[in-house]
mmCIF file of C-alpha atoms in Angstrom:
data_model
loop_
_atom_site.group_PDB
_atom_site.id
_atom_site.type_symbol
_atom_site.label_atom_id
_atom_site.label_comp_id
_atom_site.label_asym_id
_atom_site.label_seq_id
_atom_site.Cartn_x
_atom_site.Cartn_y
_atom_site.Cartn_z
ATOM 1 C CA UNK A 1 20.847 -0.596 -15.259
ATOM 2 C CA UNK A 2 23.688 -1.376 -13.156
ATOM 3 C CA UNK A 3 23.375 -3.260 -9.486
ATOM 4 C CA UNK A 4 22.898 -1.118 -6.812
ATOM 5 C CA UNK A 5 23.948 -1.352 -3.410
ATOM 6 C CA UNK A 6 20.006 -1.081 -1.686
ATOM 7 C CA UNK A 7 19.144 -0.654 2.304
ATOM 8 C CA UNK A 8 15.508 -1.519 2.587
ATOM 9 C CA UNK A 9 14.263 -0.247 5.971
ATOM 10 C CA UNK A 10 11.151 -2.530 6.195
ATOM 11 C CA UNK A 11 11.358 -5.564 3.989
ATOM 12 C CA UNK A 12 8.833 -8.180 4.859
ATOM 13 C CA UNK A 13 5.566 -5.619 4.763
ATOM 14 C CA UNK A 14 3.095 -6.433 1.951
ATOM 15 C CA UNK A 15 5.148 -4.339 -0.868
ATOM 16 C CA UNK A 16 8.299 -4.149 0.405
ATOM 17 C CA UNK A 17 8.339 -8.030 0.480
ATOM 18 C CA UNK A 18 8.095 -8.205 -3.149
ATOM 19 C CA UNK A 19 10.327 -5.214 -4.153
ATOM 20 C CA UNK A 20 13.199 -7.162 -1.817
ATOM 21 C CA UNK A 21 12.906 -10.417 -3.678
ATOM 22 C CA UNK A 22 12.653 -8.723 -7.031
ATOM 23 C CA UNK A 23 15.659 -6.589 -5.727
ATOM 24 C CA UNK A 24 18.054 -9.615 -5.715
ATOM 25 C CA UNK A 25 16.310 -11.365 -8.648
ATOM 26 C CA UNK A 26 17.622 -7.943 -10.661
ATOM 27 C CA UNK A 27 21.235 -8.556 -9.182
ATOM 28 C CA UNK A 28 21.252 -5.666 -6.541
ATOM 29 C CA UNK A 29 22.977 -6.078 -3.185
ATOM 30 C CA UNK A 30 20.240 -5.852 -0.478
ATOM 31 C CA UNK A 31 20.346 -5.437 2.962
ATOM 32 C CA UNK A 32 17.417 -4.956 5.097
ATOM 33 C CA UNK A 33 17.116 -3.518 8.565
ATOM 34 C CA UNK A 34 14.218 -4.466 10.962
ATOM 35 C CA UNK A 35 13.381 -6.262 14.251
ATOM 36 C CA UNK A 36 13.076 -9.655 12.476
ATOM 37 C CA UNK A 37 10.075 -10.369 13.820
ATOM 38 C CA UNK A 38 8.279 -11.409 10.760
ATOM 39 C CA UNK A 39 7.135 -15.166 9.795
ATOM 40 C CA UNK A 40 4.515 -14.484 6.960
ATOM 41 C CA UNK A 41 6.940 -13.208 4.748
ATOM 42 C CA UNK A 42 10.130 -14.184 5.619
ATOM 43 C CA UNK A 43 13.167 -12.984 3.860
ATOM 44 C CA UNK A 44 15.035 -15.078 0.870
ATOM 45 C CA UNK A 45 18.234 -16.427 0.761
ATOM 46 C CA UNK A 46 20.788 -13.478 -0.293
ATOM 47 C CA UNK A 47 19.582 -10.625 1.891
ATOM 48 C CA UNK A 48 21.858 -8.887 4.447
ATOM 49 C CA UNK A 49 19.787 -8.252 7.705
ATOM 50 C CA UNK A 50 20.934 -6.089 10.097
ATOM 51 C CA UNK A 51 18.590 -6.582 13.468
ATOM 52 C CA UNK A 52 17.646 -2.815 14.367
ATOM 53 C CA UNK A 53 14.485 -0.858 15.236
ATOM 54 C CA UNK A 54 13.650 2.122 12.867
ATOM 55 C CA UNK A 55 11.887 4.016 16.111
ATOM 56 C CA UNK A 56 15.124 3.489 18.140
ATOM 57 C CA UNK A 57 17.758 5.919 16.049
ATOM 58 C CA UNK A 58 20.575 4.896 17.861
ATOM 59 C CA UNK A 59 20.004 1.384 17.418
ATOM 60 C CA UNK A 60 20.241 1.706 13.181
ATOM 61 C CA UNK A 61 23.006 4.258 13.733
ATOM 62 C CA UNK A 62 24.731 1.188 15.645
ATOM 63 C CA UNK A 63 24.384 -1.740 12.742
ATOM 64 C CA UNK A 64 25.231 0.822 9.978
ATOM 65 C CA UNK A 65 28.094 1.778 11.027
ATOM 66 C CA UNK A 66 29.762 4.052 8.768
ATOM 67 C CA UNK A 67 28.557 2.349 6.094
ATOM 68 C CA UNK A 68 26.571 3.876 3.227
ATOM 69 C CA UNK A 69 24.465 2.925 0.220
ATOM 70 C CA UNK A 70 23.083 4.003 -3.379
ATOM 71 C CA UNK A 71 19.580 3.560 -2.238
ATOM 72 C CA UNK A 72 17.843 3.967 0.840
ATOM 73 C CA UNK A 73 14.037 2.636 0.454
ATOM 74 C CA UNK A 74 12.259 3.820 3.438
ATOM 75 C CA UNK A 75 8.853 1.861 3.936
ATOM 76 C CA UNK A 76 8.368 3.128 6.999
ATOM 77 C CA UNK A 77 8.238 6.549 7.554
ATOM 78 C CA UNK A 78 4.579 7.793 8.399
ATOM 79 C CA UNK A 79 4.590 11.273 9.998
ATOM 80 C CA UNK A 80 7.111 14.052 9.331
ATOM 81 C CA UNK A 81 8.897 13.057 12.882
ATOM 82 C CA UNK A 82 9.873 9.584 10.911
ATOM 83 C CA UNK A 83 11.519 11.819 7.780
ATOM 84 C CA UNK A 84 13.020 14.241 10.250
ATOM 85 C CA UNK A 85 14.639 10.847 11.941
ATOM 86 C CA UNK A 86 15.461 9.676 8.206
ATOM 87 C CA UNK A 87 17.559 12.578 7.455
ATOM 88 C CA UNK A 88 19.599 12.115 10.693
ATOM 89 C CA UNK A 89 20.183 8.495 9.720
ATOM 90 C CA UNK A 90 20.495 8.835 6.029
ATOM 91 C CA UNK A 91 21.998 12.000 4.899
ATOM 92 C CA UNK A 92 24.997 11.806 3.449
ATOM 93 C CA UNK A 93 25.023 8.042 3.620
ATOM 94 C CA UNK A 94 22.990 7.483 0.673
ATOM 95 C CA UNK A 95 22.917 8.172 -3.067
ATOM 96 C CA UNK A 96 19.197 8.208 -3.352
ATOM 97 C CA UNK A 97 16.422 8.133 -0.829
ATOM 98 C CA UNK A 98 12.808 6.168 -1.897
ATOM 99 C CA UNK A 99 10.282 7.417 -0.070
ATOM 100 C CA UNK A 100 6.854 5.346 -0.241
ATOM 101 C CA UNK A 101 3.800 7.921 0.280
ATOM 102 C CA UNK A 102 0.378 6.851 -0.863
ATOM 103 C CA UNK A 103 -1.922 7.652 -3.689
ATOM 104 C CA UNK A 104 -4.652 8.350 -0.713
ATOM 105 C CA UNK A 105 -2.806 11.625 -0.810
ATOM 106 C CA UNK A 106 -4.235 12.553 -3.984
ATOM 107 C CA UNK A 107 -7.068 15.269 -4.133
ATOM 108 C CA UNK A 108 -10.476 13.605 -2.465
ATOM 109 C CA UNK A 109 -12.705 13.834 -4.420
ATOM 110 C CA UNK A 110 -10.738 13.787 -7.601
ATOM 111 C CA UNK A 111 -11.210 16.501 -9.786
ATOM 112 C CA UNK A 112 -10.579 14.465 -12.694
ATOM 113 C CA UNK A 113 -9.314 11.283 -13.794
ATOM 114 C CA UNK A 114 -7.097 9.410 -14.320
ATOM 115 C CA UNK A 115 -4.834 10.716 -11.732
ATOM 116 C CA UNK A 116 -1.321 11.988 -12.688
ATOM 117 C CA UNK A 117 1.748 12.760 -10.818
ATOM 118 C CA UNK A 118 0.439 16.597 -10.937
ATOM 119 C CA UNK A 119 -2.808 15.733 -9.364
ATOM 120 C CA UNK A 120 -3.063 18.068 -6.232
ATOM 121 C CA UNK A 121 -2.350 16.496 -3.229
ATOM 122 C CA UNK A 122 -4.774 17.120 -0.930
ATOM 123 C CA UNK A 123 -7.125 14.837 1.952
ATOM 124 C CA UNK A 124 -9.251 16.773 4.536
ATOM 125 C CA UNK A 125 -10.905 13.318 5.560
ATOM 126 C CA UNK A 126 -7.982 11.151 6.204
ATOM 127 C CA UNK A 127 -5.082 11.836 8.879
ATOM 128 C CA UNK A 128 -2.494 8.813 7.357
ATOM 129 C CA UNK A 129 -2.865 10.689 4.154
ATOM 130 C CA UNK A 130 -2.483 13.890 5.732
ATOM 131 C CA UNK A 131 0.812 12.659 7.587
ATOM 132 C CA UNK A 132 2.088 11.404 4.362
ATOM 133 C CA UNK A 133 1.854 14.487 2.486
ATOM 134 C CA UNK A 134 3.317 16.368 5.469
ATOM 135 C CA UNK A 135 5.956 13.693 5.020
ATOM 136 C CA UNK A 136 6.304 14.641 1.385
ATOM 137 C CA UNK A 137 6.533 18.518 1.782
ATOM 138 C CA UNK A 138 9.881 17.940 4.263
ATOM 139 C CA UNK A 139 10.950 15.457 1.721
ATOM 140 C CA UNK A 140 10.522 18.455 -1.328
ATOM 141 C CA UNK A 141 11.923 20.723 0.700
ATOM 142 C CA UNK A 142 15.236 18.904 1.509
ATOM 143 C CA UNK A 143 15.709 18.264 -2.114
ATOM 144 C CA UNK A 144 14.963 22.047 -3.425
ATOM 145 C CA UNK A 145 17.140 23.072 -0.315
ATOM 146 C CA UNK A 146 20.077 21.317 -0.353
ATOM 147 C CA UNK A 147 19.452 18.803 -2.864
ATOM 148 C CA UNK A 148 18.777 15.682 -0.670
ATOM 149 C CA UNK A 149 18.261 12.598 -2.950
ATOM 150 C CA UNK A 150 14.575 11.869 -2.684
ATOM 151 C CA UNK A 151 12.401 9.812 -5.100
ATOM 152 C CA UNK A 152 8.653 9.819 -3.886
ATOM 153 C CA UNK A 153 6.542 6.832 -4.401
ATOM 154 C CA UNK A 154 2.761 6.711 -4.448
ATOM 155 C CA UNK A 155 1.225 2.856 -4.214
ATOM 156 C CA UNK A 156 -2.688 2.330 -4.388
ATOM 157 C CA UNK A 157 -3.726 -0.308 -2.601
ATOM 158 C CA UNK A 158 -1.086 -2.895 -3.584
ATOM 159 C CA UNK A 159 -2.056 -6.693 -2.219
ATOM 160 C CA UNK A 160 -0.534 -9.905 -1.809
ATOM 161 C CA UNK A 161 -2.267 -13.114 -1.020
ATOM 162 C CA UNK A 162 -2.128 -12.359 2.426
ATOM 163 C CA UNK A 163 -4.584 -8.932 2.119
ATOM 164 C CA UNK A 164 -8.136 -8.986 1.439
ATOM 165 C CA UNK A 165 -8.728 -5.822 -0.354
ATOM 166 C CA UNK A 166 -12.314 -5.465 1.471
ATOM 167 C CA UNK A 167 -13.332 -3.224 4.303
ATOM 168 C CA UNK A 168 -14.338 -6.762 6.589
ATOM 169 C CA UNK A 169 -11.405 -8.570 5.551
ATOM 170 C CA UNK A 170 -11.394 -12.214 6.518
ATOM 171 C CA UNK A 171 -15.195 -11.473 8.401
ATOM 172 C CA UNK A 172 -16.443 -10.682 4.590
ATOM 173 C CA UNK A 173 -15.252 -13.697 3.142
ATOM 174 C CA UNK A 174 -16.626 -15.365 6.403
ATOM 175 C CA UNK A 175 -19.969 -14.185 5.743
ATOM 176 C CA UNK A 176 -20.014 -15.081 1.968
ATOM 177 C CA UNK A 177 -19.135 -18.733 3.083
ATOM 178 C CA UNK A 178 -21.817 -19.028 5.528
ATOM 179 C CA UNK A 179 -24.420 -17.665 2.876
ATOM 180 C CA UNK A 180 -24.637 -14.219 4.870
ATOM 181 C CA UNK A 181 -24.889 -10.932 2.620
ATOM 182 C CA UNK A 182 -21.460 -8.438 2.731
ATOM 183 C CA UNK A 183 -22.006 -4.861 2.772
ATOM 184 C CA UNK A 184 -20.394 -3.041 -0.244
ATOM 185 C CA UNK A 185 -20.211 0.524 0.197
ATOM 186 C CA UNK A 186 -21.843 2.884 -2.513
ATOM 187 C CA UNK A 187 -23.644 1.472 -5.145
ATOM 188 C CA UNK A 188 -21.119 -0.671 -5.920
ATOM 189 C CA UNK A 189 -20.001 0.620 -9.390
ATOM 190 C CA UNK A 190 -17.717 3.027 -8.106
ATOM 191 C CA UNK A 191 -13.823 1.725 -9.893
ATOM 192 C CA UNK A 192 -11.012 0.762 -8.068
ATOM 193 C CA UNK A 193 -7.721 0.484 -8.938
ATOM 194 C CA UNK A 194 -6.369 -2.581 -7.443
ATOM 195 C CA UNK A 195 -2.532 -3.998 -7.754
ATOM 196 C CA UNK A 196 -0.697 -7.136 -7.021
ATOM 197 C CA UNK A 197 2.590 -6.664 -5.369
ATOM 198 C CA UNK A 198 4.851 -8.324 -7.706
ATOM 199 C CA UNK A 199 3.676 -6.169 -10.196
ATOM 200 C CA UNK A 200 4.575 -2.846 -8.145
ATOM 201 C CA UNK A 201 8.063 -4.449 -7.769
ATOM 202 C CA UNK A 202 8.801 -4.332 -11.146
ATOM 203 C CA UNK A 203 8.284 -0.636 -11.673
ATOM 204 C CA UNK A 204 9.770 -0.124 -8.288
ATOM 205 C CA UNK A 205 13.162 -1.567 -8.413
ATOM 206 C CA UNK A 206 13.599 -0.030 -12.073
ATOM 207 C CA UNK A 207 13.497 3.381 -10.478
ATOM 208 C CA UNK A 208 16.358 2.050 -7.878
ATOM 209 C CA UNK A 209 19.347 4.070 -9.040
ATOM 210 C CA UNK A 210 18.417 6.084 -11.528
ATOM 211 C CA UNK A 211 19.704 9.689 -11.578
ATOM 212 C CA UNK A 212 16.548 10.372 -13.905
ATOM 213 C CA UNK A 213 14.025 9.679 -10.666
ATOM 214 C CA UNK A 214 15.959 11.854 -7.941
ATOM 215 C CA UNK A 215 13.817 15.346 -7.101
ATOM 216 C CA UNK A 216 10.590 13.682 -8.528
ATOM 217 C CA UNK A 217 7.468 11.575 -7.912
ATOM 218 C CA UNK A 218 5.842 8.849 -9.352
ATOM 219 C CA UNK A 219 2.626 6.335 -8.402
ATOM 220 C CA UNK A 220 2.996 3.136 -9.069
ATOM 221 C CA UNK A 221 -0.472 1.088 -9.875
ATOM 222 C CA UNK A 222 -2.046 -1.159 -11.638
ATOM 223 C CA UNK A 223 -4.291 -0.537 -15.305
ATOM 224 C CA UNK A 224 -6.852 -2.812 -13.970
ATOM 225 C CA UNK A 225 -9.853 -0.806 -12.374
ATOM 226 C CA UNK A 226 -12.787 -3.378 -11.110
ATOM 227 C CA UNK A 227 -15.870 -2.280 -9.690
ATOM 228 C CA UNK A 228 -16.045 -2.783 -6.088
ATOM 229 C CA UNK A 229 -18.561 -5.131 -6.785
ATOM 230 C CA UNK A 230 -16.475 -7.298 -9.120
ATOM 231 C CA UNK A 231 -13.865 -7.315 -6.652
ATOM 232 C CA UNK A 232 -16.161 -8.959 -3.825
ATOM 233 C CA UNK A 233 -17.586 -11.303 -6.864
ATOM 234 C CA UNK A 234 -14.141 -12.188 -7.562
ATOM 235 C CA UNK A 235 -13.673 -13.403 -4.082
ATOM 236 C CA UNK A 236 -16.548 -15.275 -4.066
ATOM 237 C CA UNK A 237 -15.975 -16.781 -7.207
ATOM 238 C CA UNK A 238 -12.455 -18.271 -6.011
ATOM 239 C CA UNK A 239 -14.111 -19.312 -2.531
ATOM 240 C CA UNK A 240 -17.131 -21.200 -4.661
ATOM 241 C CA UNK A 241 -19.792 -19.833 -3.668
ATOM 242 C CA UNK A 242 -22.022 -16.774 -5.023
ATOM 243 C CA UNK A 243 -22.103 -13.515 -2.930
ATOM 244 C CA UNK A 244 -25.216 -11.800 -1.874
ATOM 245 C CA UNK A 245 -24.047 -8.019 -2.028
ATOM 246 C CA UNK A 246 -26.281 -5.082 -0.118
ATOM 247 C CA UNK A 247 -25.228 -2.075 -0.997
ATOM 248 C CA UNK A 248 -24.694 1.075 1.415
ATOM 249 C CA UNK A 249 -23.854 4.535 1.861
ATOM 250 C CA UNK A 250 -20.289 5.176 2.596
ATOM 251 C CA UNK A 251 -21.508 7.738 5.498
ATOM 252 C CA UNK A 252 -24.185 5.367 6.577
ATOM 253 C CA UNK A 253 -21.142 2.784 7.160
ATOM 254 C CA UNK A 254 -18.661 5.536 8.952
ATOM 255 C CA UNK A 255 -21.440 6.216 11.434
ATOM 256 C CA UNK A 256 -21.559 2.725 12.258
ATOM 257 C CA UNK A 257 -18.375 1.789 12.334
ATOM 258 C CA UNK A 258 -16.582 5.218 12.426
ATOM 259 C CA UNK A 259 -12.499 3.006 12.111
ATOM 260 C CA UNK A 260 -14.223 2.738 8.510
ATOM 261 C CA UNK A 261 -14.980 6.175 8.011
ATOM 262 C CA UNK A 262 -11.323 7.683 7.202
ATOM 263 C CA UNK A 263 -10.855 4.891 4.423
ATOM 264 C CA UNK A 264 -13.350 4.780 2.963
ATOM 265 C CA UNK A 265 -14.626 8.464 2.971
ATOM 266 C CA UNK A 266 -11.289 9.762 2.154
ATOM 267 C CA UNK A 267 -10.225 6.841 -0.264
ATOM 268 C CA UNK A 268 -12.136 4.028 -1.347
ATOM 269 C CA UNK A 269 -15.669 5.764 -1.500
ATOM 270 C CA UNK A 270 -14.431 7.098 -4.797
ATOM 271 C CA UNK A 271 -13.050 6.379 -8.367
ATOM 272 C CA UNK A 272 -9.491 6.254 -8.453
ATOM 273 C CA UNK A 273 -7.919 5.593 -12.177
ATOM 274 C CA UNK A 274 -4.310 6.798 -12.611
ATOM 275 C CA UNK A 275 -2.455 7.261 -15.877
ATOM 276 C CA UNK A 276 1.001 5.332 -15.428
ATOM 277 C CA UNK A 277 2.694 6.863 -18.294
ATOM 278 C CA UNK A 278 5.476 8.603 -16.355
ATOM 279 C CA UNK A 279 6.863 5.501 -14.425
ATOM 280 C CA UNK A 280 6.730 3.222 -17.265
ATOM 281 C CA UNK A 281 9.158 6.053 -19.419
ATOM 282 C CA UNK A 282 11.603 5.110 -17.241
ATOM 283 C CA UNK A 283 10.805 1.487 -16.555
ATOM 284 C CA UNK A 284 9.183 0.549 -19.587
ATOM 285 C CA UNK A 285 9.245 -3.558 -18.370
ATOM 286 C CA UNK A 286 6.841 -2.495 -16.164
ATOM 287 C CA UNK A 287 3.415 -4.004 -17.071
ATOM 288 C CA UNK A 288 0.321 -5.150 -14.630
ATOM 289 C CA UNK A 289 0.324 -8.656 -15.575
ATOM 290 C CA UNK A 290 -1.777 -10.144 -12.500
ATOM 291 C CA UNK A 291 -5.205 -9.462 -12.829
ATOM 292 C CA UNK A 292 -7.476 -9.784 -9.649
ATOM 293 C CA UNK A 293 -9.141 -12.099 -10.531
ATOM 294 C CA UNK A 294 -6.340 -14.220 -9.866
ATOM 295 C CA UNK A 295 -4.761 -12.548 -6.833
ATOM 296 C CA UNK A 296 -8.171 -13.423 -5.672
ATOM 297 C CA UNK A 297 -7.635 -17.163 -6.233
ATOM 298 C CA UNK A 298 -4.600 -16.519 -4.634
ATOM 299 C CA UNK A 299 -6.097 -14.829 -1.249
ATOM 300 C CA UNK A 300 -8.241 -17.490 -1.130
ATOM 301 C CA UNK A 301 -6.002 -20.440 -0.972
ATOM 302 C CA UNK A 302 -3.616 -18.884 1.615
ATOM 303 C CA UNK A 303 -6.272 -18.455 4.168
ATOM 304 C CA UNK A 304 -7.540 -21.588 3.521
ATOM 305 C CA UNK A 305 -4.623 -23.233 4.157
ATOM 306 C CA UNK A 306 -4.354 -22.761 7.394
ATOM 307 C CA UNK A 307 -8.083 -22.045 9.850
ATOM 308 C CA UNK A 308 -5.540 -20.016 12.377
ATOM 309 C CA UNK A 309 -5.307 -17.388 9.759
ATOM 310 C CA UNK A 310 -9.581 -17.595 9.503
ATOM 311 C CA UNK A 311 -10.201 -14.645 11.868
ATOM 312 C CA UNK A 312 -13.656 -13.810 12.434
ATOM 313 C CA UNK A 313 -14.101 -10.125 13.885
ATOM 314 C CA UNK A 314 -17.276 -10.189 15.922
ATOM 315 C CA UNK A 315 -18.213 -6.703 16.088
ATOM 316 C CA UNK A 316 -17.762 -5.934 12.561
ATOM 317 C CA UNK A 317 -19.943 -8.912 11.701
ATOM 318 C CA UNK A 318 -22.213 -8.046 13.870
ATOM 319 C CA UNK A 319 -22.050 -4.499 12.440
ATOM 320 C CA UNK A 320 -22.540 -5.568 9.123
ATOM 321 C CA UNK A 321 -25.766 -6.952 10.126
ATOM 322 C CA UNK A 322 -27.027 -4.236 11.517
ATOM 323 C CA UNK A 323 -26.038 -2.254 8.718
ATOM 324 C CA UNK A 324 -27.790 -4.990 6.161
ATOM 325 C CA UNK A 325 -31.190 -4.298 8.088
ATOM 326 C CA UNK A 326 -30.531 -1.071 7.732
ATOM 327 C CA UNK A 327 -30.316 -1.174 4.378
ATOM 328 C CA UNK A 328 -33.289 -3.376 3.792
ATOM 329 C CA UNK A 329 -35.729 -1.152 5.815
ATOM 330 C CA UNK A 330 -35.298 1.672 3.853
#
């Protein structure tokens, strides 16, 4: 595949991160443009950054000049107002356009799995997922229109080691430390498909150019489906200690703590397999070679490296007590 000439708008984000380093480790020419206001994952050595603010138009018209690009990978563009904005900037500028949606899009419940590219895309519980396939029909439309370059990508819930995959975050790993019981929604058992970001970066950065990917979609995931409960066992495994699970309904927990509800209701609550056949035809490198229970060894150490990154969230906690008593009362 030859080198491409790649604008990342984003670049230091959880998956964009990793598809910028594994960008330049694949010999393309990257530039980024953002506000440069990230420390956690600051950019390597070999990255053109142009200082700019993706909500402030004028301000990326300004750095790009009349320059253009073969790829455009937006990774932040979250309502149809953003894509509307993107085909201002980008039109005519850029050989291809990467759009990152989400697999949340996907029918909820699913119908069936796994979950292929012609899965009906379709969330009544969930407004980001909602947005995104708003953002996707403008996106479709463009293309079938007047052929605007668009590749759609669909990641499910890619990590690094600074992401803990679980609804309390940092508070759940807290709890486990302190010998308090975590709330799991469900019974537990439901499967989850769960992927490292260096992994996504390889299937990602092999669709970068490629005539064959213009006018379609494709998720991007890992194979590896864990139970929910393995996945909070895995944590507690890499933090030493053994964690106390309560199960609870995933309704019980939205009425409790209704910021949970979308998520989890219109996402996590259920199954989610997908059959990565299409993307790795085209990128056949592409394998998940981090399982979690190593990115969980990896979660761990980063927070424990430094206690300012140890934030306890009070109310949740507090919430998930209420919602253990709950649970035991019944």
């Amino acid at each position: 595949m030859a080198a491409t000439r790649t604008l990342f708008v984003g670049g230091t984000g959880v998956i964009s991160s990793a598809c910028v380093a594994r960008a330049l480790e694949a010999g393309h020419e990257v530039t980024v443009v953002n506000r440069g206001t990230s420390s956690t994952r600051p950019l390597p050595d070999g990255v053109e950054v142009l200082h700019a603010d993706i909500r402030d138009p004028q301000s990326v018209h300004h750095v790009l000049g009349e320059r253009s690009f073969d790829v455009a990978a937006e990774f932040l563009a979250f309502t149809p107002e953003h894509i509307r904005t993107d085909f201002d900037l980008f039109e005519g500028r850029v050989g291809q356009f990467v759009f990152i949606s989400s697999a949340s899009a996907y029918q909820k419940p699913p119908s069936r799995v796994p979950v292929t590219e012609s899965t009906p895309l379709r969330n009544p519980f969930w407004q980001y997922s909602r947005d995104k396939i708003a953002c996707e029909d403008l996106l479709v439309e463009a293309y079938r229109e007047r052929g605007f370059p668009v590749t759609i990508v669909r990641p499910s819930h890619t990590y690094d080691r600074t992401m803990i995959p679980t609804m309390g975050h940092w508070t759940d790993l807290e709890r486990m430390r302190r010998g308090a019981p975590v709330v799991v929604h469900g019974d537990g058992t439901s499967r989850w498909t769960i992927t490292h970001s260096s992994d996504f970066a390889v299937a990602f950065v092999g669709l970068l150019g490629r005539p064959e990917a213009v006018g379609d979609s494709f998720h991007i995931t890992g194979d590896e489906a864990p139970t929910w409960d393995r996945i909070y066992c895995d944590l507690a495994e890499a933090l030493g200690v053994e964690a106390e699970l309560v199960h609870v309904a995933s309704e019980t927990i939205a009425r409790e703590v209704p910021d949970l509800g979308p998520g989890l209701i219109g996402d996590k609550a259920h199954s989610m397999h997908f059959d990565n056949s299409k993307v790795k035809a085209l990128v056949p490198e592409f394998q998940a070679s981090v399982p979690f229970a190593h990115g969980a060894g990896e979660i761990v150490e980063w927070y424990l490296a430094d206690a300012s990154r140890q934030r306890l969230d009070p109310d949740l906690d507090a919430a998930f007590d209420r919602l253990v008593e709950h649970a035991r009362s019944i």
